[in-house]
CSV table of C-alpha atoms in Angstrom, one decimal:
chain,number,residue,atom,x,y,z
A,54,MET,CA,25.2,-9.6,-33.6
A,55,THR,CA,24.8,-9.1,-37.3
A,56,LYS,CA,26.9,-6.2,-38.2
A,57,ILE,CA,26.5,-4.0,-41.1
A,58,ILE,CA,30.0,-3.8,-42.8
A,59,SER,CA,28.9,-1.2,-45.6
A,60,ALA,CA,26.2,1.2,-46.7
A,61,SER,CA,26.2,3.1,-50.2
A,62,ALA,CA,23.5,5.0,-51.9
A,63,ALA,CA,23.0,5.5,-55.6
A,64,LEU,CA,20.6,7.8,-57.8
A,65,VAL,CA,19.1,6.3,-60.8
A,66,ASP,CA,16.9,8.0,-63.5
A,67,LEU,CA,14.0,5.8,-64.6
A,68,PRO,CA,12.3,7.2,-67.6
A,69,VAL,CA,8.3,7.1,-67.6
A,70,GLU,CA,7.0,4.4,-69.6
A,71,THR,CA,4.2,6.4,-71.0
A,72,VAL,CA,3.0,10.1,-70.9
A,73,ARG,CA,1.5,10.6,-67.4
A,74,THR,CA,-0.6,13.9,-66.3
A,75,ASP,CA,-2.8,14.9,-63.4
A,76,ALA,CA,-4.5,18.3,-62.7
A,77,VAL,CA,-0.9,19.8,-61.2
A,78,GLN,CA,2.0,18.0,-62.9
A,79,ALA,CA,3.5,16.0,-65.7
A,80,PHE,CA,5.5,12.5,-64.5
A,81,VAL,CA,8.7,13.7,-66.4
A,82,LYS,CA,10.8,10.8,-64.9
A,83,GLN,CA,11.5,9.0,-61.6
A,84,GLU,CA,14.6,9.7,-59.7
A,85,THR,CA,15.4,6.3,-57.8
A,86,ILE,CA,17.3,6.4,-54.7
A,87,VAL,CA,18.9,2.9,-54.1
A,88,VAL,CA,20.4,1.8,-50.9
A,89,ASP,CA,22.6,-1.4,-50.4
A,90,LEU,CA,23.6,-2.8,-47.2
A,91,ARG,CA,25.9,-5.5,-46.6
A,92,THR,CA,26.5,-7.6,-43.5
A,93,ASP,CA,29.4,-9.6,-42.1
A,94,ASP,CA,27.3,-12.8,-42.3
A,95,GLY,CA,27.3,-12.5,-46.2
A,96,LEU,CA,23.9,-11.0,-46.8
A,97,ASP,CA,23.2,-8.1,-49.4
A,98,GLY,CA,20.1,-6.3,-48.7
A,99,THR,CA,18.6,-3.3,-51.2
A,100,GLY,CA,16.3,-0.7,-50.8
A,101,TYR,CA,14.7,2.2,-52.5
A,102,SER,CA,12.9,5.3,-52.5
A,103,TYR,CA,12.0,7.6,-55.5
A,104,THR,CA,10.8,11.1,-56.2
A,105,ILE,CA,9.0,12.1,-59.4
A,106,GLY,CA,11.5,14.3,-61.1
A,107,THR,CA,13.0,16.3,-58.4
A,108,GLY,CA,14.7,16.1,-55.3
A,109,GLY,CA,16.7,13.2,-55.8
A,110,ARG,CA,20.1,14.2,-55.4
A,111,ALA,CA,19.0,15.8,-52.0
A,112,VAL,CA,17.8,12.5,-50.8
A,113,LEU,CA,21.2,11.4,-52.0
A,114,SER,CA,23.0,13.8,-50.2
A,115,MET,CA,21.1,13.3,-46.9
A,116,LEU,CA,22.0,9.5,-47.1
A,117,ARG,CA,25.5,9.9,-47.7
A,118,ASP,CA,26.3,12.8,-45.7
A,119,HIS,CA,24.3,12.0,-42.6
A,120,LEU,CA,22.7,8.6,-42.5
A,121,LEU,CA,24.8,5.7,-44.1
A,122,PRO,CA,27.8,6.6,-41.8
A,123,LEU,CA,25.9,5.6,-38.9
A,124,LEU,CA,24.9,2.3,-40.2
A,125,GLU,CA,28.2,0.7,-40.5
A,126,GLY,CA,28.8,-1.2,-37.3
A,127,ARG,CA,25.3,-1.3,-36.3
A,128,ASP,CA,23.2,-4.8,-35.7
A,129,ALA,CA,20.8,-4.9,-38.8
A,130,ARG,CA,18.4,-6.9,-37.0
A,131,ASP,CA,17.5,-4.0,-35.0
A,132,VAL,CA,15.3,-2.2,-37.6
A,133,GLU,CA,13.1,-0.2,-35.0
A,134,ALA,CA,16.1,1.0,-33.2
A,135,ALA,CA,18.0,2.0,-36.4
A,136,TRP,CA,14.8,4.0,-37.7
A,137,ARG,CA,14.5,5.8,-34.5
A,138,GLU,CA,18.3,6.6,-34.3
A,139,LEU,CA,18.3,8.1,-37.9
A,140,PHE,CA,15.0,9.8,-37.4
A,141,ALA,CA,16.4,11.5,-34.2
A,142,VAL,CA,19.4,12.6,-35.9
A,143,THR,CA,17.6,14.4,-38.6
A,144,ARG,CA,15.3,16.0,-36.1
A,145,ALA,CA,15.9,19.4,-37.6
A,146,THR,CA,14.7,18.3,-41.0
A,147,THR,CA,11.9,16.2,-39.8
A,148,VAL,CA,8.9,15.8,-40.5
A,149,GLY,CA,9.7,16.5,-44.2
A,150,ALA,CA,9.9,14.9,-47.6
A,151,ILE,CA,13.6,14.7,-48.2
A,152,THR,CA,14.4,13.2,-44.8
A,153,SER,CA,11.4,10.7,-45.1
A,154,LEU,CA,12.5,9.3,-48.5
A,155,ALA,CA,16.1,9.0,-47.2
A,156,LEU,CA,14.7,7.2,-44.2
A,157,ALA,CA,12.7,4.9,-46.6
A,158,ALA,CA,15.7,3.8,-48.4
A,159,VAL,CA,17.4,2.6,-45.7
A,160,ASP,CA,14.6,0.9,-44.0
A,161,THR,CA,13.5,-1.0,-47.2
A,162,ALA,CA,16.9,-2.4,-47.3
A,163,LEU,CA,17.0,-3.4,-43.7
A,164,TRP,CA,13.5,-5.3,-44.2
A,165,ASP,CA,15.3,-6.8,-47.2
A,166,LEU,CA,18.0,-8.1,-45.1
A,167,ARG,CA,15.3,-9.4,-42.1
A,168,CYS,CA,13.5,-11.3,-44.6
A,169,LEU,CA,16.9,-12.8,-46.3
A,170,ARG,CA,18.0,-13.8,-43.0
A,171,ALA,CA,14.7,-15.4,-42.0
A,172,GLY,CA,14.1,-17.1,-45.4
A,173,GLU,CA,10.9,-15.5,-45.6
A,174,PRO,CA,9.0,-13.3,-47.8
A,175,LEU,CA,8.2,-9.7,-47.1
A,176,TRP,CA,4.2,-10.2,-47.1
A,177,ARG,CA,4.5,-13.0,-44.3
A,178,LEU,CA,7.0,-11.6,-42.3
A,179,ALA,CA,5.3,-8.2,-42.3
A,180,GLY,CA,2.1,-9.9,-41.0
A,181,GLY,CA,1.0,-12.5,-43.5
A,182,PHE,CA,-2.7,-12.0,-43.8
A,183,ARG,CA,-2.9,-13.4,-47.5
A,184,ARG,CA,-0.8,-13.5,-50.5
A,185,ALA,CA,-3.2,-12.1,-53.7
A,186,VAL,CA,-4.7,-8.8,-53.2
A,187,PRO,CA,-7.0,-6.8,-55.5
A,188,VAL,CA,-5.5,-4.5,-58.3
A,189,TYR,CA,-6.9,-1.4,-59.9
A,190,ASP,CA,-5.3,0.2,-62.8
A,191,THR,CA,-4.3,4.1,-63.3
A,192,GLU,CA,-2.2,3.8,-66.3
A,193,GLY,CA,-5.2,4.3,-68.6
A,194,GLY,CA,-6.5,7.0,-66.7
A,195,TRP,CA,-4.6,10.2,-67.0
A,196,LEU,CA,-6.1,13.7,-67.4
A,197,HIS,CA,-4.5,14.3,-71.1
A,198,LEU,CA,-6.3,11.5,-72.5
A,199,SER,CA,-9.6,11.6,-74.4
A,200,THR,CA,-12.9,10.4,-73.2
A,201,ASP,CA,-12.4,7.8,-76.1
A,202,ASP,CA,-9.2,6.9,-74.8
A,203,LEU,CA,-10.6,6.3,-71.3
A,204,VAL,CA,-13.1,4.2,-72.1
A,205,ARG,CA,-10.6,1.9,-74.2
A,206,GLY,CA,-8.4,1.8,-71.1
A,207,ALA,CA,-10.9,0.8,-68.7
A,208,LEU,CA,-12.4,-1.7,-71.1
A,209,ALA,CA,-9.0,-3.0,-71.4
A,210,ALA,CA,-8.6,-3.4,-67.6
A,211,LYS,CA,-11.8,-5.0,-67.3
A,212,GLU,CA,-11.2,-7.6,-70.0
A,213,SER,CA,-7.7,-8.5,-68.2
A,214,GLY,CA,-9.4,-9.0,-65.1
A,215,LEU,CA,-8.6,-6.0,-63.1
A,216,ARG,CA,-11.3,-5.1,-60.3
A,217,GLY,CA,-11.0,-1.1,-61.0
A,218,VAL,CA,-9.8,1.9,-62.8
A,219,LYS,CA,-8.8,5.5,-61.7
A,220,LEU,CA,-9.4,8.5,-63.5
A,221,LYS,CA,-7.6,11.8,-63.2
A,222,ILE,CA,-9.8,14.5,-62.8
A,223,GLY,CA,-9.7,18.4,-62.6
A,224,ARG,CA,-10.7,19.5,-65.9
A,225,PRO,CA,-11.7,23.2,-66.2
A,226,ARG,CA,-15.1,22.7,-65.8
A,227,ALA,CA,-17.0,20.1,-63.6
A,228,GLU,CA,-19.1,18.9,-66.3
A,229,GLU,CA,-16.1,17.8,-68.3
A,230,ASP,CA,-15.1,15.6,-65.5
A,231,ALA,CA,-18.6,14.3,-64.8
A,232,GLU,CA,-19.1,13.5,-68.8
A,233,ARG,CA,-15.6,11.4,-68.7
A,234,VAL,CA,-16.4,9.4,-65.6
A,235,ALA,CA,-20.0,8.8,-66.8
A,236,ALA,CA,-18.7,7.5,-70.1
A,237,VAL,CA,-16.4,5.1,-68.5
A,238,ARG,CA,-19.2,3.8,-66.1
A,239,ALA,CA,-21.4,3.3,-69.0
A,240,ALA,CA,-18.8,1.6,-70.8
A,241,VAL,CA,-17.7,-0.9,-67.8
A,242,GLY,CA,-21.2,-1.3,-66.1
A,243,PRO,CA,-21.9,-1.3,-62.6
A,244,GLY,CA,-19.4,-4.2,-61.5
A,245,MET,CA,-16.3,-2.3,-61.7
A,246,ASP,CA,-14.8,0.1,-59.2
A,247,ILE,CA,-14.2,3.6,-60.7
A,248,MET,CA,-11.8,6.0,-58.5
A,249,VAL,CA,-11.1,9.6,-59.1
A,250,ASP,CA,-8.1,11.6,-58.3
A,251,ALA,CA,-7.5,15.4,-58.3
A,252,ASN,CA,-4.1,15.6,-56.9
A,253,GLN,CA,-4.7,18.2,-54.2
A,254,SER,CA,-5.9,20.6,-57.1
A,255,MET,CA,-9.0,22.1,-55.7
A,256,THR,CA,-10.7,24.4,-53.0
A,257,TYR,CA,-13.0,22.8,-50.6
A,258,ALA,CA,-15.8,24.5,-52.6
A,259,GLU,CA,-15.1,23.1,-56.0
A,260,ALA,CA,-14.2,19.7,-54.6
A,261,ARG,CA,-17.8,19.6,-52.9
A,262,ARG,CA,-19.2,20.4,-55.9
A,263,ARG,CA,-17.3,18.2,-58.3
A,264,ALA,CA,-18.4,15.3,-55.9
A,265,HIS,CA,-21.9,16.1,-56.0
A,266,VAL,CA,-22.0,15.9,-59.9
A,267,LEU,CA,-19.8,12.5,-59.6
A,268,GLU,CA,-22.0,10.6,-56.9
A,269,PRO,CA,-24.5,9.2,-59.6
A,270,PHE,CA,-21.8,7.3,-61.2
A,271,ASP,CA,-21.2,5.2,-57.9
A,272,VAL,CA,-17.2,6.7,-57.7
A,273,GLY,CA,-15.0,4.2,-55.2
A,274,PHE,CA,-13.2,7.2,-53.9
A,275,PHE,CA,-12.2,10.7,-54.4
A,276,GLU,CA,-8.5,10.9,-53.9
A,277,GLU,CA,-6.7,13.9,-52.7
A,278,PRO,CA,-9.3,16.5,-53.5
A,279,LEU,CA,-7.5,19.3,-51.6
A,280,PRO,CA,-4.1,20.2,-50.3
A,281,ALA,CA,-2.8,17.8,-48.0
A,282,ASP,CA,-2.3,20.1,-45.2
A,283,ASP,CA,-5.9,20.9,-45.1
A,284,VAL,CA,-7.3,18.2,-42.6
A,285,GLN,CA,-10.1,20.6,-42.0
A,286,GLY,CA,-11.3,20.8,-45.4
A,287,HIS,CA,-11.2,16.9,-46.0
A,288,ARG,CA,-13.2,16.6,-42.9
A,289,GLU,CA,-15.9,18.7,-44.0
A,290,LEU,CA,-15.9,17.3,-47.6
A,291,ALA,CA,-16.0,13.8,-46.0
A,292,ARG,CA,-19.1,14.9,-44.3
A,293,SER,CA,-20.7,16.4,-47.3
A,294,THR,CA,-20.6,13.5,-49.7
A,295,SER,CA,-21.3,9.7,-50.0
A,296,ILE,CA,-18.0,9.1,-51.9
A,297,PRO,CA,-15.3,8.0,-49.7
A,298,VAL,CA,-12.2,10.5,-49.4
A,299,ALA,CA,-8.8,9.3,-49.7
A,300,VAL,CA,-5.6,10.6,-48.8
A,301,GLY,CA,-2.0,9.8,-47.8
A,302,GLU,CA,0.6,9.9,-50.9
A,303,SER,CA,1.6,13.2,-49.7
A,304,LEU,CA,1.8,12.5,-46.2
A,305,TYR,CA,5.0,12.0,-44.6
A,306,SER,CA,4.6,10.7,-41.0
A,307,VAL,CA,2.5,8.5,-38.9
A,308,GLY,CA,1.1,11.5,-36.8
A,309,GLN,CA,-0.5,13.0,-39.9
A,310,PHE,CA,-2.3,10.1,-40.6
A,311,ARG,CA,-3.4,10.1,-37.0
A,312,ASP,CA,-4.8,13.5,-37.2
A,313,TYR,CA,-6.9,12.8,-40.4
A,314,LEU,CA,-8.2,9.5,-39.0
A,315,ALA,CA,-8.8,11.1,-35.7
A,316,ARG,CA,-10.9,13.9,-37.3
A,317,GLY,CA,-12.9,11.6,-39.7
A,318,ALA,CA,-11.1,13.1,-42.5
A,319,ALA,CA,-10.1,10.1,-44.4
A,320,SER,CA,-12.2,7.1,-45.5
A,321,VAL,CA,-9.2,5.6,-47.5
A,322,VAL,CA,-5.6,5.6,-46.4
A,323,GLN,CA,-2.9,5.8,-49.2
A,324,ALA,CA,0.2,5.3,-47.3
A,325,ASP,CA,3.1,5.5,-49.7
A,326,VAL,CA,6.3,3.6,-48.3
A,327,ALA,CA,8.5,5.7,-49.7
A,328,ARG,CA,7.3,9.1,-48.5
A,329,VAL,CA,6.1,7.8,-45.0
A,330,GLY,CA,9.6,6.9,-44.2
A,331,GLY,CA,9.7,3.2,-44.8
A,332,ILE,CA,8.3,-0.1,-44.1
A,333,THR,CA,8.5,0.1,-40.4
A,334,PRO,CA,6.1,3.4,-40.3
A,335,TRP,CA,4.0,2.0,-43.0
A,336,LEU,CA,3.0,-1.0,-41.3
A,337,LYS,CA,2.2,1.5,-38.1
A,338,VAL,CA,-0.3,3.4,-40.3
A,339,ALA,CA,-1.9,0.2,-41.9
A,340,HIS,CA,-2.3,-0.9,-38.5
A,341,LEU,CA,-3.8,2.5,-37.3
A,342,ALA,CA,-6.1,2.7,-40.2
A,343,GLU,CA,-7.4,-0.8,-39.1
A,344,ALA,CA,-8.3,0.5,-35.5
A,345,PHE,CA,-10.3,3.1,-37.2
A,346,ASN,CA,-11.8,0.5,-39.7
A,347,VAL,CA,-10.6,2.4,-42.7
A,348,ALA,CA,-9.3,0.8,-46.0
A,349,VAL,CA,-5.7,0.8,-47.1
A,350,CYS,CA,-4.8,1.6,-50.8
A,351,PRO,CA,-1.5,2.6,-51.0
A,352,HIS,CA,-0.1,5.1,-53.8
A,353,PHE,CA,2.0,3.9,-56.5
A,354,LEU,CA,5.0,1.4,-56.1
A,355,MET,CA,3.0,-1.6,-56.8
A,356,GLU,CA,6.2,-3.8,-56.9
A,357,LEU,CA,6.8,-3.3,-52.9
A,358,HIS,CA,3.1,-2.5,-51.9
A,359,VAL,CA,1.8,-5.6,-53.2
A,360,SER,CA,3.7,-7.4,-50.2
A,361,LEU,CA,2.8,-4.8,-47.8
A,362,VAL,CA,-1.0,-4.8,-48.7
A,363,ALA,CA,-1.0,-8.7,-48.7
A,364,ALA,CA,0.5,-8.6,-45.1
A,365,VAL,CA,-2.3,-6.5,-43.4
A,366,PRO,CA,-6.0,-7.0,-42.8
A,367,ALA,CA,-6.8,-3.4,-43.8
A,368,GLY,CA,-5.2,-3.9,-47.1
A,369,THR,CA,-7.6,-3.4,-49.9
A,370,TYR,CA,-6.1,-2.6,-53.3
A,371,VAL,CA,-2.8,-2.1,-55.1
A,372,GLU,CA,-2.4,0.5,-57.7
A,373,HIS,CA,-1.2,-0.6,-61.0
A,374,ILE,CA,1.6,1.9,-62.5
A,375,PRO,CA,4.4,-0.3,-63.8
A,376,GLN,CA,7.7,1.6,-63.3
A,377,LEU,CA,10.4,-0.7,-62.4
A,378,ARG,CA,10.5,-2.8,-65.6
A,379,ALA,CA,13.4,-1.1,-66.8
A,380,VAL,CA,15.6,-2.1,-64.0
A,381,THR,CA,14.4,-5.4,-62.9
A,382,ARG,CA,14.2,-9.1,-64.1
A,383,THR,CA,10.8,-10.0,-63.4
A,384,GLU,CA,7.2,-8.7,-63.5
A,385,LEU,CA,4.5,-8.4,-61.0
A,386,PRO,CA,2.3,-11.4,-61.7
A,387,ILE,CA,-1.5,-10.6,-61.9
A,388,GLU,CA,-4.1,-13.5,-61.8
A,389,ASP,CA,-7.9,-12.9,-62.0
A,390,GLY,CA,-7.5,-9.6,-61.1
A,391,HIS,CA,-5.3,-9.8,-58.1
A,392,ALA,CA,-1.5,-9.1,-57.6
A,393,VAL,CA,0.4,-12.0,-56.4
A,394,ALA,CA,3.1,-10.7,-53.8
A,395,PRO,CA,6.6,-12.6,-54.3
A,396,ASP,CA,7.3,-15.6,-52.4
A,397,GLU,CA,11.1,-15.8,-52.5
A,398,PRO,CA,12.8,-14.5,-49.2
A,399,GLY,CA,13.1,-10.7,-49.2
A,400,LEU,CA,11.6,-7.9,-50.7
A,401,GLY,CA,10.9,-9.8,-53.7
A,402,ILE,CA,12.1,-7.4,-56.3
A,403,ALA,CA,14.7,-8.9,-58.8
A,404,TRP,CA,16.9,-6.0,-59.6
A,405,ASP,CA,18.8,-5.9,-62.9
A,406,ARG,CA,22.0,-4.7,-61.4
A,407,ASN,CA,23.6,-4.3,-65.2
A,408,ALA,CA,20.5,-1.8,-65.8
A,409,LEU,CA,20.8,0.0,-62.4
A,410,ASP,CA,24.5,0.6,-63.6
A,411,ASP,CA,23.5,1.8,-67.1
A,412,LEU,CA,21.0,4.6,-65.6
A,413,ARG,CA,23.0,5.5,-62.8
A,414,VAL,CA,23.6,9.4,-62.4
A,415,ALA,CA,27.1,10.3,-62.1
């Protein structure tokens, strides 16, 4: 038995590295919830999750008041059992964002311990499919940017070897979105993927109309066109357009993904390891997607998702949005348009403890 002898959590506010806007919000800061677990055999595991500006204190309270006290004395090797027990004691608040984010912070710390104990990197212990995975860029595609800015960003991404770019859409008129996507397609040519993201901002009718005007530009996928709880709308949209429909960043359980896939409402799965409750449920979603022959292109968190996408056959893309550079000592290596998963034991995130302490919320 390998007992957990201490469990703690902290909230760290990370400023955004650049202005980030979409059709419904601005990314003001990243509230990062960090969990540290120590075992009686001398190992220290660190996990984390995040919010975009709100709710971080609620996640921290959930951890400190309800989840972390249950971990001390547990066998850290029993990751699935720990996840199920913590899920069960929070039944009154599941399925929900705050609980899933809290579970994820614990679960990723347990996986860090699992990998450290095995002496293996996450990408191998979680599946070991291949080490390097394609990358697309979102950092140059925010909604507030001008068309010229979008073109410059896409060309820079292409020059650096990235395989695709994502553009935020949701301008007041469909023609504006079409003109922006058309300009980027003309600049990068046919050999580069262009994805679009509406951030749940549209009605079914509007999303169908925008998909129609975007189809000539060979769009790789149409992300979150509708509110995440509108499974039927996504199903109808997927049937009405040749553009693959992508969902998942705003789904918080394996069951929600099952509903989308079973009804043919998702052509691309974008499970977010923090929002779905950690690595343990993320892998279930990824294998579920594989069973439906659907690609997995997770949302955000490239520093962690690179290893998970590398672990599974359905993993297709990692999204390039750097956000941990202020609190880590290394950067994600990108070679020939592919992110390379860390090969050292653990999650592969080299935390800068001094930086974390400096940004810790009192």
